[in-house]
Amino acid sequence: MRAQRIRAHYERRIYPGLKSHEILDWSSPEAQRRRFEVLGRVLDAECRAESGIVPLAGPLLLDVGCGLTDLCSFLEEGYRGVRYVGVDLSERMLREALRRHPGRRVVQADVFGANPFLPRKFDVAFCSGTFNLRLDNNADFAVLALQRLADLVRGCVVANFLHVRAERKCDKCFYFDPGHLCEAALRTGGTVQIIDDYLQNDFTLVLRR
């Protein structure tokens, strides 16, 4: 049911002439990019902790709910060493992604259901907008999802969420309390960092095992 609702929401927005952020239901390309820039900050910090060299050379990154692979375009601007793999529920979305960006590495799968990847295969897993759509159990699902993703990485999980402090809220979206989510994520093991200095209506959680 969860996967069907997510596919239905996004697939009806797919048109060849429509801009990427409109298909993915972001308010603007700038808002989408601000979220990507936070991932860039995390990549830089991880690199400094290990080698003191920026940008990080060669990490294998899984983009969960990759949509049209816009993150890959962002990484190509300043993080060319990152090896990108995108995964999405929607085969139709991935066909459109490959039409726009031929040759990118993408996989059609539900990593929270029938996960096709080996444990600790990736260095970083990233989710941008993956938890925005209101479902029946957003809070519980987010914690389970973070735990599943943590099992796939050697480094960290980076995920952004809509912030409960948002001044304007949309009925179709779910807004998280970062404090509550942080407490729940800590119970899965590891350390948690909250970053909420980039957009009024958003925050990023970094989970390291």
JSON list of C-alpha atoms in Angstrom, two decimals:
[
{"chain": "A", "resi": 1, "resn": "MET", "atom": "CA", "xyz": [0.00, 0.00, 0.00]},
{"chain": "A", "resi": 2, "resn": "ARG", "atom": "CA", "xyz": [2.79, 2.45, 0.93]},
{"chain": "A", "resi": 3, "resn": "ALA", "atom": "CA", "xyz": [4.69, 1.82, -2.30]},
{"chain": "A", "resi": 4, "resn": "GLN", "atom": "CA", "xyz": [1.52, 2.06, -4.41]},
{"chain": "A", "resi": 5, "resn": "ARG", "atom": "CA", "xyz": [0.56, 5.42, -2.91]},
{"chain": "A", "resi": 6, "resn": "ILE", "atom": "CA", "xyz": [4.03, 6.85, -3.44]},
{"chain": "A", "resi": 7, "resn": "ARG", "atom": "CA", "xyz": [4.17, 5.64, -7.04]},
{"chain": "A", "resi": 8, "resn": "ALA", "atom": "CA", "xyz": [0.71, 7.02, -7.79]},
{"chain": "A", "resi": 9, "resn": "HIS", "atom": "CA", "xyz": [1.56, 10.44, -6.34]},
{"chain": "A", "resi": 10, "resn": "TYR", "atom": "CA", "xyz": [4.70, 10.96, -8.40]},
{"chain": "A", "resi": 11, "resn": "GLU", "atom": "CA", "xyz": [3.95, 9.06, -11.60]},
{"chain": "A", "resi": 12, "resn": "ARG", "atom": "CA", "xyz": [0.95, 11.21, -12.44]},
{"chain": "A", "resi": 13, "resn": "ARG", "atom": "CA", "xyz": [3.30, 14.20, -12.47]},
{"chain": "A", "resi": 14, "resn": "ILE", "atom": "CA", "xyz": [5.73, 12.78, -15.05]},
{"chain": "A", "resi": 15, "resn": "TYR", "atom": "CA", "xyz": [5.64, 14.72, -18.32]},
{"chain": "A", "resi": 16, "resn": "PRO", "atom": "CA", "xyz": [8.65, 15.10, -20.64]},
{"chain": "A", "resi": 17, "resn": "GLY", "atom": "CA", "xyz": [8.40, 18.90, -20.74]},
{"chain": "A", "resi": 18, "resn": "LEU", "atom": "CA", "xyz": [7.89, 19.40, -17.00]},
{"chain": "A", "resi": 19, "resn": "LYS", "atom": "CA", "xyz": [10.83, 20.62, -14.94]},
{"chain": "A", "resi": 20, "resn": "SER", "atom": "CA", "xyz": [12.42, 18.19, -12.54]},
{"chain": "A", "resi": 21, "resn": "HIS", "atom": "CA", "xyz": [11.49, 19.96, -9.30]},
{"chain": "A", "resi": 22, "resn": "GLU", "atom": "CA", "xyz": [7.84, 20.12, -10.44]},
{"chain": "A", "resi": 23, "resn": "ILE", "atom": "CA", "xyz": [7.70, 16.39, -11.11]},
{"chain": "A", "resi": 24, "resn": "LEU", "atom": "CA", "xyz": [9.30, 15.67, -7.73]},
{"chain": "A", "resi": 25, "resn": "ASP", "atom": "CA", "xyz": [6.95, 18.10, -5.96]},
{"chain": "A", "resi": 26, "resn": "TRP", "atom": "CA", "xyz": [9.62, 20.48, -4.63]},
{"chain": "A", "resi": 27, "resn": "SER", "atom": "CA", "xyz": [8.67, 24.12, -4.12]},
{"chain": "A", "resi": 28, "resn": "SER", "atom": "CA", "xyz": [11.64, 25.33, -6.19]},
{"chain": "A", "resi": 29, "resn": "PRO", "atom": "CA", "xyz": [14.97, 24.17, -7.63]},
{"chain": "A", "resi": 30, "resn": "GLU", "atom": "CA", "xyz": [16.68, 26.34, -5.00]},
{"chain": "A", "resi": 31, "resn": "ALA", "atom": "CA", "xyz": [14.98, 24.48, -2.13]},
{"chain": "A", "resi": 32, "resn": "GLN", "atom": "CA", "xyz": [16.01, 21.16, -3.66]},
{"chain": "A", "resi": 33, "resn": "ARG", "atom": "CA", "xyz": [19.60, 22.34, -4.05]},
{"chain": "A", "resi": 34, "resn": "ARG", "atom": "CA", "xyz": [19.82, 23.60, -0.46]},
{"chain": "A", "resi": 35, "resn": "ARG", "atom": "CA", "xyz": [19.09, 20.07, 0.69]},
{"chain": "A", "resi": 36, "resn": "PHE", "atom": "CA", "xyz": [21.79, 18.67, -1.59]},
{"chain": "A", "resi": 37, "resn": "GLU", "atom": "CA", "xyz": [24.28, 21.21, -0.23]},
{"chain": "A", "resi": 38, "resn": "VAL", "atom": "CA", "xyz": [23.77, 19.82, 3.27]},
{"chain": "A", "resi": 39, "resn": "LEU", "atom": "CA", "xyz": [24.79, 16.40, 1.97]},
{"chain": "A", "resi": 40, "resn": "GLY", "atom": "CA", "xyz": [27.86, 18.08, 0.49]},
{"chain": "A", "resi": 41, "resn": "ARG", "atom": "CA", "xyz": [28.74, 19.47, 3.91]},
{"chain": "A", "resi": 42, "resn": "VAL", "atom": "CA", "xyz": [28.43, 16.00, 5.43]},
{"chain": "A", "resi": 43, "resn": "LEU", "atom": "CA", "xyz": [30.62, 14.48, 2.71]},
{"chain": "A", "resi": 44, "resn": "ASP", "atom": "CA", "xyz": [33.25, 17.15, 3.34]},
{"chain": "A", "resi": 45, "resn": "ALA", "atom": "CA", "xyz": [33.15, 16.52, 7.10]},
{"chain": "A", "resi": 46, "resn": "GLU", "atom": "CA", "xyz": [33.42, 12.76, 6.67]},
{"chain": "A", "resi": 47, "resn": "CYS", "atom": "CA", "xyz": [36.42, 13.24, 4.43]},
{"chain": "A", "resi": 48, "resn": "ARG", "atom": "CA", "xyz": [38.22, 15.53, 6.87]},
{"chain": "A", "resi": 49, "resn": "ALA", "atom": "CA", "xyz": [37.64, 13.05, 9.67]},
{"chain": "A", "resi": 50, "resn": "GLU", "atom": "CA", "xyz": [39.29, 10.28, 7.67]},
{"chain": "A", "resi": 51, "resn": "SER", "atom": "CA", "xyz": [41.95, 11.85, 5.48]},
{"chain": "A", "resi": 52, "resn": "GLY", "atom": "CA", "xyz": [41.90, 15.63, 5.56]},
{"chain": "A", "resi": 53, "resn": "ILE", "atom": "CA", "xyz": [41.29, 15.78, 1.81]},
{"chain": "A", "resi": 54, "resn": "VAL", "atom": "CA", "xyz": [38.26, 17.50, 0.26]},
{"chain": "A", "resi": 55, "resn": "PRO", "atom": "CA", "xyz": [36.28, 16.47, -1.68]},
{"chain": "A", "resi": 56, "resn": "LEU", "atom": "CA", "xyz": [35.91, 12.90, -0.55]},
{"chain": "A", "resi": 57, "resn": "ALA", "atom": "CA", "xyz": [37.40, 10.59, -3.19]},
{"chain": "A", "resi": 58, "resn": "GLY", "atom": "CA", "xyz": [35.57, 7.51, -4.29]},
{"chain": "A", "resi": 59, "resn": "PRO", "atom": "CA", "xyz": [32.70, 6.89, -1.83]},
{"chain": "A", "resi": 60, "resn": "LEU", "atom": "CA", "xyz": [29.87, 4.71, -3.07]},
{"chain": "A", "resi": 61, "resn": "LEU", "atom": "CA", "xyz": [26.61, 6.60, -2.48]},
{"chain": "A", "resi": 62, "resn": "LEU", "atom": "CA", "xyz": [23.07, 5.23, -2.62]},
{"chain": "A", "resi": 63, "resn": "ASP", "atom": "CA", "xyz": [20.41, 7.82, -3.48]},
{"chain": "A", "resi": 64, "resn": "VAL", "atom": "CA", "xyz": [17.16, 6.41, -2.08]},
{"chain": "A", "resi": 65, "resn": "GLY", "atom": "CA", "xyz": [14.06, 7.68, -3.87]},
{"chain": "A", "resi": 66, "resn": "CYS", "atom": "CA", "xyz": [16.35, 9.10, -6.52]},
{"chain": "A", "resi": 67, "resn": "GLY", "atom": "CA", "xyz": [13.57, 10.31, -8.82]},
{"chain": "A", "resi": 68, "resn": "LEU", "atom": "CA", "xyz": [15.18, 11.92, -11.87]},
{"chain": "A", "resi": 69, "resn": "THR", "atom": "CA", "xyz": [18.72, 11.62, -10.43]},
{"chain": "A", "resi": 70, "resn": "ASP", "atom": "CA", "xyz": [19.09, 15.37, -9.80]},
{"chain": "A", "resi": 71, "resn": "LEU", "atom": "CA", "xyz": [21.48, 14.59, -6.95]},
{"chain": "A", "resi": 72, "resn": "CYS", "atom": "CA", "xyz": [23.86, 12.99, -9.45]},
{"chain": "A", "resi": 73, "resn": "SER", "atom": "CA", "xyz": [23.87, 16.24, -11.44]},
{"chain": "A", "resi": 74, "resn": "PHE", "atom": "CA", "xyz": [24.72, 18.16, -8.26]},
{"chain": "A", "resi": 75, "resn": "LEU", "atom": "CA", "xyz": [27.53, 15.76, -7.36]},
{"chain": "A", "resi": 76, "resn": "GLU", "atom": "CA", "xyz": [29.02, 16.05, -10.83]},
{"chain": "A", "resi": 77, "resn": "GLU", "atom": "CA", "xyz": [29.54, 19.78, -10.21]},
{"chain": "A", "resi": 78, "resn": "GLY", "atom": "CA", "xyz": [31.86, 19.41, -7.22]},
{"chain": "A", "resi": 79, "resn": "TYR", "atom": "CA", "xyz": [32.03, 15.81, -6.02]},
{"chain": "A", "resi": 80, "resn": "ARG", "atom": "CA", "xyz": [33.12, 13.92, -9.13]},
{"chain": "A", "resi": 81, "resn": "GLY", "atom": "CA", "xyz": [34.82, 11.23, -7.08]},
{"chain": "A", "resi": 82, "resn": "VAL", "atom": "CA", "xyz": [31.50, 10.04, -5.68]},
{"chain": "A", "resi": 83, "resn": "ARG", "atom": "CA", "xyz": [30.24, 6.82, -7.26]},
{"chain": "A", "resi": 84, "resn": "TYR", "atom": "CA", "xyz": [26.48, 7.22, -7.62]},
{"chain": "A", "resi": 85, "resn": "VAL", "atom": "CA", "xyz": [23.74, 4.59, -7.54]},
{"chain": "A", "resi": 86, "resn": "GLY", "atom": "CA", "xyz": [20.10, 5.68, -7.60]},
{"chain": "A", "resi": 87, "resn": "VAL", "atom": "CA", "xyz": [17.20, 3.52, -6.46]},
{"chain": "A", "resi": 88, "resn": "ASP", "atom": "CA", "xyz": [13.50, 4.27, -6.83]},
{"chain": "A", "resi": 89, "resn": "LEU", "atom": "CA", "xyz": [10.16, 2.50, -6.48]},
{"chain": "A", "resi": 90, "resn": "SER", "atom": "CA", "xyz": [8.91, 3.75, -9.83]},
{"chain": "A", "resi": 91, "resn": "GLU", "atom": "CA", "xyz": [10.06, 2.12, -13.05]},
{"chain": "A", "resi": 92, "resn": "ARG", "atom": "CA", "xyz": [8.33, 4.88, -14.98]},
{"chain": "A", "resi": 93, "resn": "MET", "atom": "CA", "xyz": [10.26, 7.54, -13.05]},
{"chain": "A", "resi": 94, "resn": "LEU", "atom": "CA", "xyz": [13.55, 5.80, -13.79]},
{"chain": "A", "resi": 95, "resn": "ARG", "atom": "CA", "xyz": [12.73, 5.56, -17.49]},
{"chain": "A", "resi": 96, "resn": "GLU", "atom": "CA", "xyz": [12.24, 9.32, -17.52]},
{"chain": "A", "resi": 97, "resn": "ALA", "atom": "CA", "xyz": [15.48, 9.78, -15.55]},
{"chain": "A", "resi": 98, "resn": "LEU", "atom": "CA", "xyz": [17.42, 7.77, -18.13]},
{"chain": "A", "resi": 99, "resn": "ARG", "atom": "CA", "xyz": [15.76, 9.60, -20.99]},
{"chain": "A", "resi": 100, "resn": "ARG", "atom": "CA", "xyz": [17.06, 12.85, -19.52]},
{"chain": "A", "resi": 101, "resn": "HIS", "atom": "CA", "xyz": [20.40, 11.45, -18.30]},
{"chain": "A", "resi": 102, "resn": "PRO", "atom": "CA", "xyz": [21.41, 8.35, -20.29]},
{"chain": "A", "resi": 103, "resn": "GLY", "atom": "CA", "xyz": [23.89, 5.98, -18.71]},
{"chain": "A", "resi": 104, "resn": "ARG", "atom": "CA", "xyz": [23.34, 6.74, -15.04]},
{"chain": "A", "resi": 105, "resn": "ARG", "atom": "CA", "xyz": [23.34, 3.82, -12.61]},
{"chain": "A", "resi": 106, "resn": "VAL", "atom": "CA", "xyz": [19.80, 3.27, -11.36]},
{"chain": "A", "resi": 107, "resn": "VAL", "atom": "CA", "xyz": [17.91, 0.33, -9.86]},
{"chain": "A", "resi": 108, "resn": "GLN", "atom": "CA", "xyz": [14.15, -0.16, -9.56]},
{"chain": "A", "resi": 109, "resn": "ALA", "atom": "CA", "xyz": [13.52, -1.58, -6.08]},
{"chain": "A", "resi": 110, "resn": "ASP", "atom": "CA", "xyz": [11.99, -1.00, -2.65]},
{"chain": "A", "resi": 111, "resn": "VAL", "atom": "CA", "xyz": [14.96, -0.92, -0.28]},
{"chain": "A", "resi": 112, "resn": "PHE", "atom": "CA", "xyz": [12.56, -0.98, 2.68]},
{"chain": "A", "resi": 113, "resn": "GLY", "atom": "CA", "xyz": [10.83, -4.10, 1.39]},
{"chain": "A", "resi": 114, "resn": "ALA", "atom": "CA", "xyz": [12.55, -6.50, -1.01]},
{"chain": "A", "resi": 115, "resn": "ASN", "atom": "CA", "xyz": [15.99, -4.93, -0.63]},
{"chain": "A", "resi": 116, "resn": "PRO", "atom": "CA", "xyz": [18.37, -6.05, -3.42]},
{"chain": "A", "resi": 117, "resn": "PHE", "atom": "CA", "xyz": [21.59, -4.76, -1.85]},
{"chain": "A", "resi": 118, "resn": "LEU", "atom": "CA", "xyz": [24.13, -6.50, 0.37]},
{"chain": "A", "resi": 119, "resn": "PRO", "atom": "CA", "xyz": [24.73, -5.27, 3.95]},
{"chain": "A", "resi": 120, "resn": "ARG", "atom": "CA", "xyz": [27.36, -2.53, 4.29]},
{"chain": "A", "resi": 121, "resn": "LYS", "atom": "CA", "xyz": [27.70, -2.24, 0.50]},
{"chain": "A", "resi": 122, "resn": "PHE", "atom": "CA", "xyz": [27.61, 1.57, 0.43]},
{"chain": "A", "resi": 123, "resn": "ASP", "atom": "CA", "xyz": [29.60, 4.29, 2.15]},
{"chain": "A", "resi": 124, "resn": "VAL", "atom": "CA", "xyz": [26.69, 6.75, 2.33]},
{"chain": "A", "resi": 125, "resn": "ALA", "atom": "CA", "xyz": [22.92, 6.49, 1.85]},
{"chain": "A", "resi": 126, "resn": "PHE", "atom": "CA", "xyz": [20.98, 9.67, 1.11]},
{"chain": "A", "resi": 127, "resn": "CYS", "atom": "CA", "xyz": [17.23, 10.32, 1.22]},
{"chain": "A", "resi": 128, "resn": "SER", "atom": "CA", "xyz": [15.87, 13.66, 0.03]},
{"chain": "A", "resi": 129, "resn": "GLY", "atom": "CA", "xyz": [12.11, 14.06, 0.20]},
{"chain": "A", "resi": 130, "resn": "THR", "atom": "CA", "xyz": [11.61, 10.33, 0.71]},
{"chain": "A", "resi": 131, "resn": "PHE", "atom": "CA", "xyz": [9.57, 10.86, 3.88]},
{"chain": "A", "resi": 132, "resn": "ASN", "atom": "CA", "xyz": [7.59, 13.95, 2.84]},
{"chain": "A", "resi": 133, "resn": "LEU", "atom": "CA", "xyz": [4.36, 12.35, 1.65]},
{"chain": "A", "resi": 134, "resn": "ARG", "atom": "CA", "xyz": [1.80, 11.77, 4.41]},
{"chain": "A", "resi": 135, "resn": "LEU", "atom": "CA", "xyz": [1.14, 8.05, 4.89]},
{"chain": "A", "resi": 136, "resn": "ASP", "atom": "CA", "xyz": [-0.54, 6.11, 7.69]},
{"chain": "A", "resi": 137, "resn": "ASN", "atom": "CA", "xyz": [2.53, 5.64, 9.89]},
{"chain": "A", "resi": 138, "resn": "ASN", "atom": "CA", "xyz": [5.17, 8.20, 8.93]},
{"chain": "A", "resi": 139, "resn": "ALA", "atom": "CA", "xyz": [6.92, 8.46, 12.29]},
{"chain": "A", "resi": 140, "resn": "ASP", "atom": "CA", "xyz": [7.28, 4.70, 12.83]},
{"chain": "A", "resi": 141, "resn": "PHE", "atom": "CA", "xyz": [8.20, 4.08, 9.21]},
{"chain": "A", "resi": 142, "resn": "ALA", "atom": "CA", "xyz": [10.94, 6.74, 9.25]},
{"chain": "A", "resi": 143, "resn": "VAL", "atom": "CA", "xyz": [12.70, 5.08, 12.20]},
{"chain": "A", "resi": 144, "resn": "LEU", "atom": "CA", "xyz": [12.45, 1.63, 10.61]},
{"chain": "A", "resi": 145, "resn": "ALA", "atom": "CA", "xyz": [13.72, 3.05, 7.31]},
{"chain": "A", "resi": 146, "resn": "LEU", "atom": "CA", "xyz": [16.73, 4.69, 8.97]},
{"chain": "A", "resi": 147, "resn": "GLN", "atom": "CA", "xyz": [17.60, 1.41, 10.63]},
{"chain": "A", "resi": 148, "resn": "ARG", "atom": "CA", "xyz": [17.34, -0.49, 7.33]},
{"chain": "A", "resi": 149, "resn": "LEU", "atom": "CA", "xyz": [19.53, 2.07, 5.58]},
{"chain": "A", "resi": 150, "resn": "ALA", "atom": "CA", "xyz": [22.10, 2.01, 8.39]},
{"chain": "A", "resi": 151, "resn": "ASP", "atom": "CA", "xyz": [22.52, -1.71, 7.74]},
{"chain": "A", "resi": 152, "resn": "LEU", "atom": "CA", "xyz": [23.48, -0.91, 4.13]},
{"chain": "A", "resi": 153, "resn": "VAL", "atom": "CA", "xyz": [26.28, 1.55, 4.86]},
{"chain": "A", "resi": 154, "resn": "ARG", "atom": "CA", "xyz": [29.80, 1.56, 6.23]},
{"chain": "A", "resi": 155, "resn": "GLY", "atom": "CA", "xyz": [29.63, 5.29, 6.92]},
{"chain": "A", "resi": 156, "resn": "CYS", "atom": "CA", "xyz": [26.44, 7.24, 7.45]},
{"chain": "A", "resi": 157, "resn": "VAL", "atom": "CA", "xyz": [22.82, 7.77, 6.48]},
{"chain": "A", "resi": 158, "resn": "VAL", "atom": "CA", "xyz": [21.82, 11.33, 5.55]},
{"chain": "A", "resi": 159, "resn": "ALA", "atom": "CA", "xyz": [18.09, 12.02, 5.34]},
{"chain": "A", "resi": 160, "resn": "ASN", "atom": "CA", "xyz": [16.05, 15.20, 5.24]},
{"chain": "A", "resi": 161, "resn": "PHE", "atom": "CA", "xyz": [12.57, 15.72, 6.67]},
{"chain": "A", "resi": 162, "resn": "LEU", "atom": "CA", "xyz": [9.96, 18.44, 6.69]},
{"chain": "A", "resi": 163, "resn": "HIS", "atom": "CA", "xyz": [10.16, 20.37, 9.97]},
{"chain": "A", "resi": 164, "resn": "VAL", "atom": "CA", "xyz": [7.19, 20.68, 12.33]},
{"chain": "A", "resi": 165, "resn": "ARG", "atom": "CA", "xyz": [8.04, 24.37, 12.76]},
{"chain": "A", "resi": 166, "resn": "ALA", "atom": "CA", "xyz": [7.12, 25.12, 9.12]},
{"chain": "A", "resi": 167, "resn": "GLU", "atom": "CA", "xyz": [4.92, 28.20, 8.95]},
{"chain": "A", "resi": 168, "resn": "ARG", "atom": "CA", "xyz": [2.99, 26.94, 5.93]},
{"chain": "A", "resi": 169, "resn": "LYS", "atom": "CA", "xyz": [1.96, 23.31, 5.94]},
{"chain": "A", "resi": 170, "resn": "CYS", "atom": "CA", "xyz": [0.48, 21.16, 3.18]},
{"chain": "A", "resi": 171, "resn": "ASP", "atom": "CA", "xyz": [-2.17, 18.56, 4.02]},
{"chain": "A", "resi": 172, "resn": "LYS", "atom": "CA", "xyz": [-0.55, 15.90, 1.83]},
{"chain": "A", "resi": 173, "resn": "CYS", "atom": "CA", "xyz": [2.79, 16.21, 3.66]},
{"chain": "A", "resi": 174, "resn": "PHE", "atom": "CA", "xyz": [4.03, 14.98, 7.04]},
{"chain": "A", "resi": 175, "resn": "TYR", "atom": "CA", "xyz": [6.09, 17.20, 9.34]},
{"chain": "A", "resi": 176, "resn": "PHE", "atom": "CA", "xyz": [8.54, 15.76, 11.86]},
{"chain": "A", "resi": 177, "resn": "ASP", "atom": "CA", "xyz": [9.74, 16.93, 15.26]},
{"chain": "A", "resi": 178, "resn": "PRO", "atom": "CA", "xyz": [13.56, 16.64, 15.04]},
{"chain": "A", "resi": 179, "resn": "GLY", "atom": "CA", "xyz": [13.90, 16.04, 18.78]},
{"chain": "A", "resi": 180, "resn": "HIS", "atom": "CA", "xyz": [11.48, 13.12, 18.78]},
{"chain": "A", "resi": 181, "resn": "LEU", "atom": "CA", "xyz": [13.02, 11.63, 15.64]},
{"chain": "A", "resi": 182, "resn": "CYS", "atom": "CA", "xyz": [16.51, 11.99, 17.07]},
{"chain": "A", "resi": 183, "resn": "GLU", "atom": "CA", "xyz": [15.54, 10.14, 20.26]},
{"chain": "A", "resi": 184, "resn": "ALA", "atom": "CA", "xyz": [13.97, 7.32, 18.26]},
{"chain": "A", "resi": 185, "resn": "ALA", "atom": "CA", "xyz": [16.94, 7.07, 15.90]},
{"chain": "A", "resi": 186, "resn": "LEU", "atom": "CA", "xyz": [19.38, 6.88, 18.82]},
{"chain": "A", "resi": 187, "resn": "ARG", "atom": "CA", "xyz": [17.59, 3.76, 20.03]},
{"chain": "A", "resi": 188, "resn": "THR", "atom": "CA", "xyz": [18.63, 2.01, 16.79]},
{"chain": "A", "resi": 189, "resn": "GLY", "atom": "CA", "xyz": [22.29, 2.41, 17.78]},
{"chain": "A", "resi": 190, "resn": "GLY", "atom": "CA", "xyz": [25.02, 4.79, 16.71]},
{"chain": "A", "resi": 191, "resn": "THR", "atom": "CA", "xyz": [25.17, 8.57, 16.88]},
{"chain": "A", "resi": 192, "resn": "VAL", "atom": "CA", "xyz": [22.78, 11.17, 15.50]},
{"chain": "A", "resi": 193, "resn": "GLN", "atom": "CA", "xyz": [23.38, 14.71, 14.26]},
{"chain": "A", "resi": 194, "resn": "ILE", "atom": "CA", "xyz": [20.60, 17.18, 13.43]},
{"chain": "A", "resi": 195, "resn": "ILE", "atom": "CA", "xyz": [21.24, 19.99, 10.91]},
{"chain": "A", "resi": 196, "resn": "ASP", "atom": "CA", "xyz": [18.47, 22.59, 10.70]},
{"chain": "A", "resi": 197, "resn": "ASP", "atom": "CA", "xyz": [20.16, 25.83, 9.65]},
{"chain": "A", "resi": 198, "resn": "TYR", "atom": "CA", "xyz": [19.45, 25.85, 5.91]},
{"chain": "A", "resi": 199, "resn": "LEU", "atom": "CA", "xyz": [15.66, 26.07, 5.42]},
{"chain": "A", "resi": 200, "resn": "GLN", "atom": "CA", "xyz": [12.88, 27.14, 7.78]},
{"chain": "A", "resi": 201, "resn": "ASN", "atom": "CA", "xyz": [10.72, 24.13, 6.91]},
{"chain": "A", "resi": 202, "resn": "ASP", "atom": "CA", "xyz": [13.32, 21.37, 6.76]},
{"chain": "A", "resi": 203, "resn": "PHE", "atom": "CA", "xyz": [16.01, 19.55, 8.73]},
{"chain": "A", "resi": 204, "resn": "THR", "atom": "CA", "xyz": [18.55, 16.84, 8.01]},
{"chain": "A", "resi": 205, "resn": "LEU", "atom": "CA", "xyz": [19.36, 13.88, 10.23]},
{"chain": "A", "resi": 206, "resn": "VAL", "atom": "CA", "xyz": [22.75, 12.16, 9.99]},
{"chain": "A", "resi": 207, "resn": "LEU", "atom": "CA", "xyz": [22.92, 8.66, 11.48]},
{"chain": "A", "resi": 208, "resn": "ARG", "atom": "CA", "xyz": [26.33, 7.05, 11.98]},
{"chain": "A", "resi": 209, "resn": "ARG", "atom": "CA", "xyz": [26.79, 3.52, 13.23]}
]
